[in-house]
Amino acid sequence: MTGTKHAPDVPDTSDEALMTAVPDAPDVSDAPDALDMPDVPDASDAPDVPDAPDEVPVTDGRDPAQVVTDMVDHVLALAATWTAWDGRPLPAGDRLYTPHKAIRRVADHMIDHLAEMEARLVGEETLPDHWHASAITTAADLAPFTGADLDEARSRLTRLARIWANRLDVLAPGLLDRSPGTGWTFRQLAFHVAESAYYADCVGALPAGGTSGPAPDRTTER
């Protein structure tokens, strides 16, 4: 007689579960400080700001296309140090971050709001939000971050930045601040997307030894 087969247990990939499972994970007080970037929250004392849907983004007189491309430059400058990552997720608040997770969240955040803007421009309803976002850390997020991964991140994020910049640059006059559809203005969306730097700041600039050490010397940062 054949016994009943049981499906294997599905591992819990939530950050809450992983917080208790990661050996020798550094204390949240050791999480890296954010590098200087205008209007981007400091990872050490801010909530997961880019995932929060209700706070209206603060804008200023900067070109929104430049704001997005500057954010990607900032992320990739940090990512250039991540091949030294030692494999331990870095906590920030109630979330864990790794190099791959930071790149995933930056790219997904850019894609999500780009899709929103394109839908609103043609009069479509925006797609419902089913992202797991930063609440989970996947097996892929925990993989080593290699030189090839850095190359792929550069190719992916620089192209996404150009799509954003090109779309914003060709908008009809007035659409940045009088945008169709429901939601923030397109100017506010661009400044919100620039807050994606938060994810990279949670990993920080890694020294050759691996896990982030003291906050970088901000006098040398832009």
mmCIF file of C-alpha atoms in Angstrom:
data_model
loop_
_atom_site.group_PDB
_atom_site.id
_atom_site.type_symbol
_atom_site.label_atom_id
_atom_site.label_comp_id
_atom_site.label_asym_id
_atom_site.label_seq_id
_atom_site.Cartn_x
_atom_site.Cartn_y
_atom_site.Cartn_z
ATOM 1 C CA MET A 1 0.000 0.000 0.000
ATOM 2 C CA THR A 2 1.434 3.343 -1.032
ATOM 3 C CA GLY A 3 1.829 5.871 1.749
ATOM 4 C CA THR A 4 0.580 9.417 1.495
ATOM 5 C CA LYS A 5 3.089 11.749 -0.049
ATOM 6 C CA HIS A 6 3.709 15.034 1.680
ATOM 7 C CA ALA A 7 4.827 18.147 -0.149
ATOM 8 C CA PRO A 8 8.145 19.487 1.097
ATOM 9 C CA ASP A 9 7.994 22.438 3.449
ATOM 10 C CA VAL A 10 8.279 25.778 1.707
ATOM 11 C CA PRO A 11 10.929 27.883 3.436
ATOM 12 C CA ASP A 12 9.816 31.151 4.975
ATOM 13 C CA THR A 13 11.630 33.906 3.083
ATOM 14 C CA SER A 14 10.207 36.782 5.078
ATOM 15 C CA ASP A 15 12.797 39.072 6.596
ATOM 16 C CA GLU A 16 11.330 38.453 10.053
ATOM 17 C CA ALA A 17 12.112 34.743 9.715
ATOM 18 C CA LEU A 18 15.540 35.363 8.230
ATOM 19 C CA MET A 19 16.461 37.784 11.006
ATOM 20 C CA THR A 20 16.426 34.830 13.410
ATOM 21 C CA ALA A 21 18.079 32.422 10.974
ATOM 22 C CA VAL A 22 21.131 34.380 9.847
ATOM 23 C CA PRO A 23 24.151 33.453 12.003
ATOM 24 C CA ASP A 24 26.222 36.285 13.425
ATOM 25 C CA ALA A 25 24.210 38.913 11.599
ATOM 26 C CA PRO A 26 25.471 42.356 12.573
ATOM 27 C CA ASP A 27 23.364 44.419 14.939
ATOM 28 C CA VAL A 28 21.091 47.012 13.340
ATOM 29 C CA SER A 29 23.252 49.694 14.928
ATOM 30 C CA ASP A 30 26.036 48.550 12.599
ATOM 31 C CA ALA A 31 23.968 49.160 9.460
ATOM 32 C CA PRO A 32 25.788 51.528 7.109
ATOM 33 C CA ASP A 33 24.880 55.173 6.987
ATOM 34 C CA ALA A 34 23.519 56.481 3.719
ATOM 35 C CA LEU A 35 25.950 58.401 1.547
ATOM 36 C CA ASP A 36 25.005 62.021 0.995
ATOM 37 C CA MET A 37 22.322 62.500 -1.621
ATOM 38 C CA PRO A 38 19.751 65.301 -1.576
ATOM 39 C CA ASP A 39 16.332 64.393 -0.232
ATOM 40 C CA VAL A 40 17.144 60.709 0.256
ATOM 41 C CA PRO A 41 16.482 59.329 3.770
ATOM 42 C CA ASP A 42 19.273 57.899 5.873
ATOM 43 C CA ALA A 43 19.005 54.119 6.042
ATOM 44 C CA SER A 44 20.027 54.070 9.691
ATOM 45 C CA ASP A 45 16.986 55.917 11.007
ATOM 46 C CA ALA A 46 14.281 55.874 8.350
ATOM 47 C CA PRO A 47 11.532 53.372 7.510
ATOM 48 C CA ASP A 48 11.506 51.580 4.175
ATOM 49 C CA VAL A 49 10.544 54.888 2.586
ATOM 50 C CA PRO A 50 10.273 53.942 -1.108
ATOM 51 C CA ASP A 51 7.681 51.258 -0.309
ATOM 52 C CA ALA A 52 5.467 53.656 1.682
ATOM 53 C CA PRO A 53 2.628 54.732 -0.644
ATOM 54 C CA ASP A 54 1.040 57.581 1.326
ATOM 55 C CA GLU A 55 3.759 60.190 1.876
ATOM 56 C CA VAL A 56 3.745 62.777 -0.900
ATOM 57 C CA PRO A 57 7.297 63.122 -2.270
ATOM 58 C CA VAL A 58 9.074 66.411 -1.716
ATOM 59 C CA THR A 59 10.204 68.031 -4.969
ATOM 60 C CA ASP A 60 12.466 70.972 -5.773
ATOM 61 C CA GLY A 61 13.727 72.896 -8.759
ATOM 62 C CA ARG A 62 15.981 70.143 -10.113
ATOM 63 C CA ASP A 63 15.253 68.516 -13.460
ATOM 64 C CA PRO A 64 13.329 65.319 -12.570
ATOM 65 C CA ALA A 65 15.077 63.363 -15.328
ATOM 66 C CA GLN A 66 18.442 64.333 -13.845
ATOM 67 C CA VAL A 67 17.221 63.393 -10.371
ATOM 68 C CA VAL A 68 16.522 59.833 -11.574
ATOM 69 C CA THR A 69 19.794 59.425 -13.459
ATOM 70 C CA ASP A 70 21.773 60.855 -10.511
ATOM 71 C CA MET A 71 20.130 58.257 -8.259
ATOM 72 C CA VAL A 72 21.252 55.429 -10.552
ATOM 73 C CA ASP A 73 24.799 56.837 -10.677
ATOM 74 C CA HIS A 74 24.810 56.868 -6.870
ATOM 75 C CA VAL A 75 23.536 53.272 -6.647
ATOM 76 C CA LEU A 76 26.103 51.989 -9.135
ATOM 77 C CA ALA A 77 28.952 53.805 -7.365
ATOM 78 C CA LEU A 78 28.063 51.866 -4.216
ATOM 79 C CA ALA A 79 27.511 48.627 -6.141
ATOM 80 C CA ALA A 80 31.075 48.829 -7.449
ATOM 81 C CA THR A 81 32.199 47.904 -3.897
ATOM 82 C CA TRP A 82 29.781 45.009 -3.412
ATOM 83 C CA THR A 83 31.925 42.261 -4.921
ATOM 84 C CA ALA A 84 33.615 42.350 -1.489
ATOM 85 C CA TRP A 85 30.352 41.374 0.286
ATOM 86 C CA ASP A 86 30.924 38.586 2.827
ATOM 87 C CA GLY A 87 27.508 36.950 2.443
ATOM 88 C CA ARG A 88 25.854 38.313 5.596
ATOM 89 C CA PRO A 89 22.605 40.257 5.086
ATOM 90 C CA LEU A 90 22.704 43.760 6.505
ATOM 91 C CA PRO A 91 19.774 44.785 8.711
ATOM 92 C CA ALA A 92 18.072 48.164 8.434
ATOM 93 C CA GLY A 93 15.068 48.562 10.708
ATOM 94 C CA ASP A 94 12.928 45.432 10.319
ATOM 95 C CA ARG A 95 14.364 44.613 6.887
ATOM 96 C CA LEU A 96 17.449 42.792 5.654
ATOM 97 C CA TYR A 97 19.419 43.899 2.618
ATOM 98 C CA THR A 98 22.025 42.318 0.379
ATOM 99 C CA PRO A 99 23.657 43.563 -2.830
ATOM 100 C CA HIS A 100 21.308 41.563 -5.060
ATOM 101 C CA LYS A 101 18.260 42.620 -3.059
ATOM 102 C CA ALA A 102 19.229 46.279 -3.325
ATOM 103 C CA ILE A 103 19.580 46.017 -7.115
ATOM 104 C CA ARG A 104 16.289 44.105 -7.330
ATOM 105 C CA ARG A 105 14.425 46.732 -5.358
ATOM 106 C CA VAL A 106 15.895 49.678 -7.277
ATOM 107 C CA ALA A 107 15.054 48.074 -10.633
ATOM 108 C CA ASP A 108 11.574 46.920 -9.590
ATOM 109 C CA HIS A 109 10.752 50.325 -8.132
ATOM 110 C CA MET A 110 11.782 52.037 -11.366
ATOM 111 C CA ILE A 111 9.767 49.560 -13.445
ATOM 112 C CA ASP A 112 6.694 49.818 -11.229
ATOM 113 C CA HIS A 113 6.334 53.584 -11.466
ATOM 114 C CA LEU A 114 7.367 53.690 -15.127
ATOM 115 C CA ALA A 115 4.498 51.276 -15.848
ATOM 116 C CA GLU A 116 2.199 53.496 -13.796
ATOM 117 C CA MET A 117 3.177 56.598 -15.752
ATOM 118 C CA GLU A 118 2.774 54.886 -19.131
ATOM 119 C CA ALA A 119 -0.651 53.513 -18.171
ATOM 120 C CA ARG A 120 -1.873 56.917 -17.023
ATOM 121 C CA LEU A 121 -0.640 58.589 -20.221
ATOM 122 C CA VAL A 122 -2.821 56.309 -22.371
ATOM 123 C CA GLY A 123 -5.806 56.368 -20.027
ATOM 124 C CA GLU A 124 -5.449 52.838 -18.653
ATOM 125 C CA GLU A 125 -5.950 51.729 -15.076
ATOM 126 C CA THR A 126 -2.676 51.067 -13.321
ATOM 127 C CA LEU A 127 -1.890 47.472 -12.396
ATOM 128 C CA PRO A 128 -2.610 46.418 -8.794
ATOM 129 C CA ASP A 129 0.364 46.194 -6.463
ATOM 130 C CA HIS A 130 1.355 42.577 -5.801
ATOM 131 C CA TRP A 131 5.059 43.149 -5.120
ATOM 132 C CA HIS A 132 6.589 41.427 -2.093
ATOM 133 C CA ALA A 133 9.098 44.276 -2.214
ATOM 134 C CA SER A 134 11.529 44.424 0.717
ATOM 135 C CA ALA A 135 9.437 42.238 3.016
ATOM 136 C CA ILE A 136 11.153 39.113 1.669
ATOM 137 C CA THR A 137 14.739 38.131 1.011
ATOM 138 C CA THR A 138 14.844 35.509 -1.732
ATOM 139 C CA ALA A 139 17.435 32.804 -2.336
ATOM 140 C CA ALA A 140 18.628 34.839 -5.313
ATOM 141 C CA ASP A 141 19.075 37.860 -3.033
ATOM 142 C CA LEU A 142 21.506 35.813 -0.905
ATOM 143 C CA ALA A 143 23.763 34.799 -3.803
ATOM 144 C CA PRO A 144 27.325 36.135 -4.025
ATOM 145 C CA PHE A 145 27.625 39.429 -5.900
ATOM 146 C CA THR A 146 30.283 38.947 -8.575
ATOM 147 C CA GLY A 147 31.931 41.170 -11.127
ATOM 148 C CA ALA A 148 29.563 39.757 -13.744
ATOM 149 C CA ASP A 149 26.599 40.680 -11.524
ATOM 150 C CA LEU A 150 27.935 44.227 -11.308
ATOM 151 C CA ASP A 151 28.197 44.392 -15.092
ATOM 152 C CA GLU A 152 24.590 43.222 -15.426
ATOM 153 C CA ALA A 153 23.413 45.731 -12.833
ATOM 154 C CA ARG A 154 25.130 48.545 -14.706
ATOM 155 C CA SER A 155 23.551 47.518 -17.996
ATOM 156 C CA ARG A 156 20.101 47.110 -16.434
ATOM 157 C CA LEU A 157 19.958 50.259 -14.335
ATOM 158 C CA THR A 158 21.575 52.624 -16.828
ATOM 159 C CA ARG A 159 19.042 51.569 -19.473
ATOM 160 C CA LEU A 160 16.157 52.001 -17.058
ATOM 161 C CA ALA A 161 17.484 55.446 -16.166
ATOM 162 C CA ARG A 162 17.608 56.423 -19.833
ATOM 163 C CA ILE A 163 14.029 55.211 -20.388
ATOM 164 C CA TRP A 164 12.899 57.338 -17.447
ATOM 165 C CA ALA A 165 14.865 60.378 -18.592
ATOM 166 C CA ASN A 166 13.695 60.104 -22.202
ATOM 167 C CA ARG A 167 10.065 59.722 -21.173
ATOM 168 C CA LEU A 168 10.196 62.710 -18.825
ATOM 169 C CA ASP A 169 12.033 64.861 -21.372
ATOM 170 C CA VAL A 170 9.381 64.384 -24.095
ATOM 171 C CA LEU A 171 6.314 64.999 -21.933
ATOM 172 C CA ALA A 172 4.093 67.783 -23.206
ATOM 173 C CA PRO A 173 4.511 71.071 -21.326
ATOM 174 C CA GLY A 174 2.562 71.055 -18.095
ATOM 175 C CA LEU A 175 2.205 67.284 -17.753
ATOM 176 C CA LEU A 176 4.892 67.075 -15.106
ATOM 177 C CA ASP A 177 2.688 68.976 -12.676
ATOM 178 C CA ARG A 178 -0.773 68.446 -14.189
ATOM 179 C CA SER A 179 -0.557 64.741 -14.834
ATOM 180 C CA PRO A 180 -3.404 62.547 -16.095
ATOM 181 C CA GLY A 181 -4.948 59.754 -14.057
ATOM 182 C CA THR A 182 -5.056 59.190 -10.336
ATOM 183 C CA GLY A 183 -1.976 59.564 -8.173
ATOM 184 C CA TRP A 184 1.033 61.766 -7.695
ATOM 185 C CA THR A 185 2.182 64.130 -10.422
ATOM 186 C CA PHE A 186 4.851 62.782 -12.736
ATOM 187 C CA ARG A 187 7.349 65.174 -11.157
ATOM 188 C CA GLN A 188 6.534 63.683 -7.757
ATOM 189 C CA LEU A 189 6.837 60.163 -9.190
ATOM 190 C CA ALA A 190 10.350 60.927 -10.458
ATOM 191 C CA PHE A 191 11.465 62.297 -7.106
ATOM 192 C CA HIS A 192 9.886 59.287 -5.384
ATOM 193 C CA VAL A 193 11.768 56.896 -7.681
ATOM 194 C CA ALA A 194 14.979 58.720 -6.760
ATOM 195 C CA GLU A 195 14.351 57.621 -3.164
ATOM 196 C CA SER A 196 15.315 54.136 -4.379
ATOM 197 C CA ALA A 197 18.851 55.129 -3.408
ATOM 198 C CA TYR A 198 17.722 54.093 0.076
ATOM 199 C CA TYR A 199 18.031 50.402 -0.841
ATOM 200 C CA ALA A 200 21.641 50.779 -1.934
ATOM 201 C CA ASP A 201 22.445 52.952 1.075
ATOM 202 C CA CYS A 202 21.282 50.093 3.316
ATOM 203 C CA VAL A 203 24.180 48.024 1.966
ATOM 204 C CA GLY A 204 26.518 50.993 1.760
ATOM 205 C CA ALA A 205 30.065 51.192 0.463
ATOM 206 C CA LEU A 206 31.736 47.915 1.430
ATOM 207 C CA PRO A 207 35.419 47.795 2.343
ATOM 208 C CA ALA A 208 37.646 45.079 0.954
ATOM 209 C CA GLY A 209 36.920 42.929 4.009
ATOM 210 C CA GLY A 210 33.218 42.538 3.241
ATOM 211 C CA THR A 211 30.654 43.848 5.734
ATOM 212 C CA SER A 212 30.254 47.597 5.839
ATOM 213 C CA GLY A 213 32.353 49.364 8.409
ATOM 214 C CA PRO A 214 32.307 52.983 9.615
ATOM 215 C CA ALA A 215 30.302 55.543 7.703
ATOM 216 C CA PRO A 216 32.183 56.904 4.698
ATOM 217 C CA ASP A 217 33.893 60.293 4.821
ATOM 218 C CA ARG A 218 31.106 62.508 3.567
ATOM 219 C CA THR A 219 33.453 65.380 2.787
ATOM 220 C CA THR A 220 34.544 63.513 -0.331
ATOM 221 C CA GLU A 221 31.040 62.658 -1.501
ATOM 222 C CA ARG A 222 28.999 64.687 -3.959
#
